[in-house]
Short mmCIF file of C-alpha atoms in Angstrom, two decimals:
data_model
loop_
_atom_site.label_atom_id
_atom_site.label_comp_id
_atom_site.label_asym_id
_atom_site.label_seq_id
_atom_site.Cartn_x
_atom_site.Cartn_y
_atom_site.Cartn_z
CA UNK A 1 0.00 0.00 0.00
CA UNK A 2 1.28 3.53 -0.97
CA UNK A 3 2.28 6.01 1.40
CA UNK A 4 -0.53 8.81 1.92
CA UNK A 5 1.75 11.64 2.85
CA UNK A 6 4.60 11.29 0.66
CA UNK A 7 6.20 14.54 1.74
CA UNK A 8 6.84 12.53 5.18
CA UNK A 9 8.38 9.53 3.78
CA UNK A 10 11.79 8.11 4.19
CA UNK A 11 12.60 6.11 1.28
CA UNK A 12 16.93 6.22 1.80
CA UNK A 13 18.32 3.48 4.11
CA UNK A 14 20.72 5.65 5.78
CA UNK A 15 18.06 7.65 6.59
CA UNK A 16 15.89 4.46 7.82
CA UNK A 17 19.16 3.39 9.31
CA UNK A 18 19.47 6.34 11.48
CA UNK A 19 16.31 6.19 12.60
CA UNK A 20 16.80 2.49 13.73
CA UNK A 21 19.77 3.94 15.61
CA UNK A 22 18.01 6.31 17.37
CA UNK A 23 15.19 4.38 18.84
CA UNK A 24 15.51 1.43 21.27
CA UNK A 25 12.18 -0.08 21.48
CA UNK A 26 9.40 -1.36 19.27
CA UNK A 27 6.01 -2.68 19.58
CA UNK A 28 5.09 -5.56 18.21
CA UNK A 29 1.58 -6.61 17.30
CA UNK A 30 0.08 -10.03 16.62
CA UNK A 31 -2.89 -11.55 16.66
CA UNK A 32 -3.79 -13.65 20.06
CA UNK A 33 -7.03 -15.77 18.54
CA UNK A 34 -9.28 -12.75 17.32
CA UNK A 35 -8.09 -9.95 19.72
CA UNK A 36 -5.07 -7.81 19.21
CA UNK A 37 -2.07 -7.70 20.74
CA UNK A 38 0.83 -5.15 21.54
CA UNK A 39 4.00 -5.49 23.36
CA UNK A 40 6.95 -2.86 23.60
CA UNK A 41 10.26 -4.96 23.33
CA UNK A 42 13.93 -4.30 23.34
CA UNK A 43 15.66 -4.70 19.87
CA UNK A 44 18.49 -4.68 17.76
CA UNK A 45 18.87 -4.95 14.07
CA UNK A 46 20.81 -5.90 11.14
CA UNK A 47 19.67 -5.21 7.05
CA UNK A 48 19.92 -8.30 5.35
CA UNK A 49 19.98 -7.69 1.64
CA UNK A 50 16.58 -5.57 1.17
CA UNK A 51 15.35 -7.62 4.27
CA UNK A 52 15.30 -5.57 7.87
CA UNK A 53 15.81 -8.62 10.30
CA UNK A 54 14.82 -7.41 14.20
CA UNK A 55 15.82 -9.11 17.33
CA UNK A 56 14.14 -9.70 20.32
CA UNK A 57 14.77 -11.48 23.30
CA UNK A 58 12.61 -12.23 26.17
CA UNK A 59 11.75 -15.35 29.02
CA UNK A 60 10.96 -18.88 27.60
CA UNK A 61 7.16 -18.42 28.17
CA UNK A 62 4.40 -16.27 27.96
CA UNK A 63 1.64 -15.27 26.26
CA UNK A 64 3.92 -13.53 23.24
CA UNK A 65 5.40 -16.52 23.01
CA UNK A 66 1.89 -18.57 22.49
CA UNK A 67 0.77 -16.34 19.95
CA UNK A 68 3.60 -16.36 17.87
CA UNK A 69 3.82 -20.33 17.67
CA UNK A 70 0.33 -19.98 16.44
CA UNK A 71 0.66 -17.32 14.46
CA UNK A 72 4.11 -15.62 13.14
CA UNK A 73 2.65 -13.08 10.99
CA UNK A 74 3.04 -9.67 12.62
CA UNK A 75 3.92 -5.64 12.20
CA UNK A 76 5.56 -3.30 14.23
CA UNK A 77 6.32 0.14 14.79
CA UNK A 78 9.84 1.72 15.88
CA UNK A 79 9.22 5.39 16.88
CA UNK A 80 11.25 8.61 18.07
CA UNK A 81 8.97 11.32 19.11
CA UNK A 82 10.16 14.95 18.79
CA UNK A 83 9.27 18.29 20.29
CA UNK A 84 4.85 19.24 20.58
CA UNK A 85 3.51 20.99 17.38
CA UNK A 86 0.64 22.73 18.65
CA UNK A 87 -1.54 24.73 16.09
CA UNK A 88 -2.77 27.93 17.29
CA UNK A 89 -6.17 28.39 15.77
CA UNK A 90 -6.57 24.46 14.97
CA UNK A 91 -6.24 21.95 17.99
CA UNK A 92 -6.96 19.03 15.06
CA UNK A 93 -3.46 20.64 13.57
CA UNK A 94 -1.74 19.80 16.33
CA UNK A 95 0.96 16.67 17.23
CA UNK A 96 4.51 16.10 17.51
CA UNK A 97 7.55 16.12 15.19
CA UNK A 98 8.63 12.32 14.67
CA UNK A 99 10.30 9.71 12.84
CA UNK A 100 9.48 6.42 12.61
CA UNK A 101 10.16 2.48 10.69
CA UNK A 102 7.12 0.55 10.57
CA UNK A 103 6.66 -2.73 9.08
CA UNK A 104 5.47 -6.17 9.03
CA UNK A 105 6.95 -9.67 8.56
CA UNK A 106 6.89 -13.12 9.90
CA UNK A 107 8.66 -14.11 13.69
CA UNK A 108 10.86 -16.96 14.18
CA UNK A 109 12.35 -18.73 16.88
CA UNK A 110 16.37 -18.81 17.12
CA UNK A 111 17.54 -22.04 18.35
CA UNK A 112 20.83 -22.46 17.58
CA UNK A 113 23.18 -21.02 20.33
CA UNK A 114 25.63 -19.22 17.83
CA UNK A 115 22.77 -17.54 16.19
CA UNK A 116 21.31 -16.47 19.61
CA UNK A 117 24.65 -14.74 20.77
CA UNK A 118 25.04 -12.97 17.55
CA UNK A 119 21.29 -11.42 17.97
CA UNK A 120 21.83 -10.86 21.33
CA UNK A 121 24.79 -9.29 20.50
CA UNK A 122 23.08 -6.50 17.88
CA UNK A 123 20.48 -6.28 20.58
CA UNK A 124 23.07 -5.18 23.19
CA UNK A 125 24.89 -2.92 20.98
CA UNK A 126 21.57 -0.83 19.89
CA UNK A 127 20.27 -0.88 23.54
CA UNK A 128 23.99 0.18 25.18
CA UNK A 129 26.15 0.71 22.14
CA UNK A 130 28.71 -1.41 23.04
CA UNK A 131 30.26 -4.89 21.56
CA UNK A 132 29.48 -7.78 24.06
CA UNK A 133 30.41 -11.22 23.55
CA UNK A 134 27.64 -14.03 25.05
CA UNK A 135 28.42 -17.24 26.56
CA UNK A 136 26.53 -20.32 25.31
CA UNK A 137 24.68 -20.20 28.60
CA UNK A 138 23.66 -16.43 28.72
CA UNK A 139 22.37 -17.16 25.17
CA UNK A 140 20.53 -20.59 26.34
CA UNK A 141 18.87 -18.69 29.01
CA UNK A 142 16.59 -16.94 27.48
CA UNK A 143 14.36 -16.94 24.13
CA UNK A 144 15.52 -15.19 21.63
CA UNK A 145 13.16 -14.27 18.17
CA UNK A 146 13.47 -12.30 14.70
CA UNK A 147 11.27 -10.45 12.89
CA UNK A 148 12.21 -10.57 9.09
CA UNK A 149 10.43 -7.88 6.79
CA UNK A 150 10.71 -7.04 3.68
CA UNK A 151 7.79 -4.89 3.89
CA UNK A 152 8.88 -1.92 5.68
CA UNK A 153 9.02 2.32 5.28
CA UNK A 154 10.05 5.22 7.44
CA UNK A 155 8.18 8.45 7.64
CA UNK A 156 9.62 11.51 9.44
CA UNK A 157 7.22 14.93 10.32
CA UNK A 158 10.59 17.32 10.71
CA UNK A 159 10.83 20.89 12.03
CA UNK A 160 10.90 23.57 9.01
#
């Protein structure tokens, strides 16, 4: 689906890239039977080709966890909020500066303990920007997903 306001969207990586920089959590919607569901998450990221891959990590149960074995199919949104726009004469007019990545794609569970150390290791670098190496246990302790999408966009309201 196109873009509405195409005077807001961010079509160069770097661009996309820096916004993924900036921001440290996203929310991640999937679908929990018929209802909804949203959950803000830690992440880090790598681009794969024309493929944004997103990595999460969280305990080895739980309801996310459920939903995604029944379903993988989800979208999320990665947002930086800026400084209040408020319109004078036109409340409706009003809002905030941002940028922001959203996207969807399908989750999958990383199993193999190499693979989990190298997410967790993009994950800890976004979140503290720093290199950390994982042990085999740290990275068995926990369950670690991605998010691949190839269907993603940024869109940025700046400050003129």
């Amino acid at each position: 689906m196109a873009m509405r306001r195409k005077d807001r969207e961010v079509t160069d990586i770097d661009e996309i890239k820096n916004i993924l920089n900036v921001c440290k959590t996203a929310s991640v919607a999937m679908i929990d039977e018929n209802m909804p569901y949203v959950v803000p998450l830690s992440y880090g990221y790598e681009l794969k080709d024309d493929r944004l891959v997103l990595y999460f990590h969280c305990a080895k149960e739980g309801r996310k966890l459920e939903i995604l074995k029944r379903n993988p199919k989800v979208c999320f949104a990665v947002f930086q909020e800026g400084e209040p726009l408020y319109a004078e004469t036109a409340p409706c007019n009003s809002g905030y500066y941002y940028s922001s990545v959203i996207g969807d794609g399908i989750a999958s569970f990383i199993e193999d303990s190499a693979k989990k150390r190298h997410a967790l290791q993009k994950m800890f670098a976004q979140q503290a920007d720093k290199m950390v190496e994982f042990t085999e246990a740290q990275a068995d302790s926990v369950c670690v997903f991605q998010i691949v999408s190839g269907s993603y966009t940024g869109k940025r309201k700046v400050k003129k």
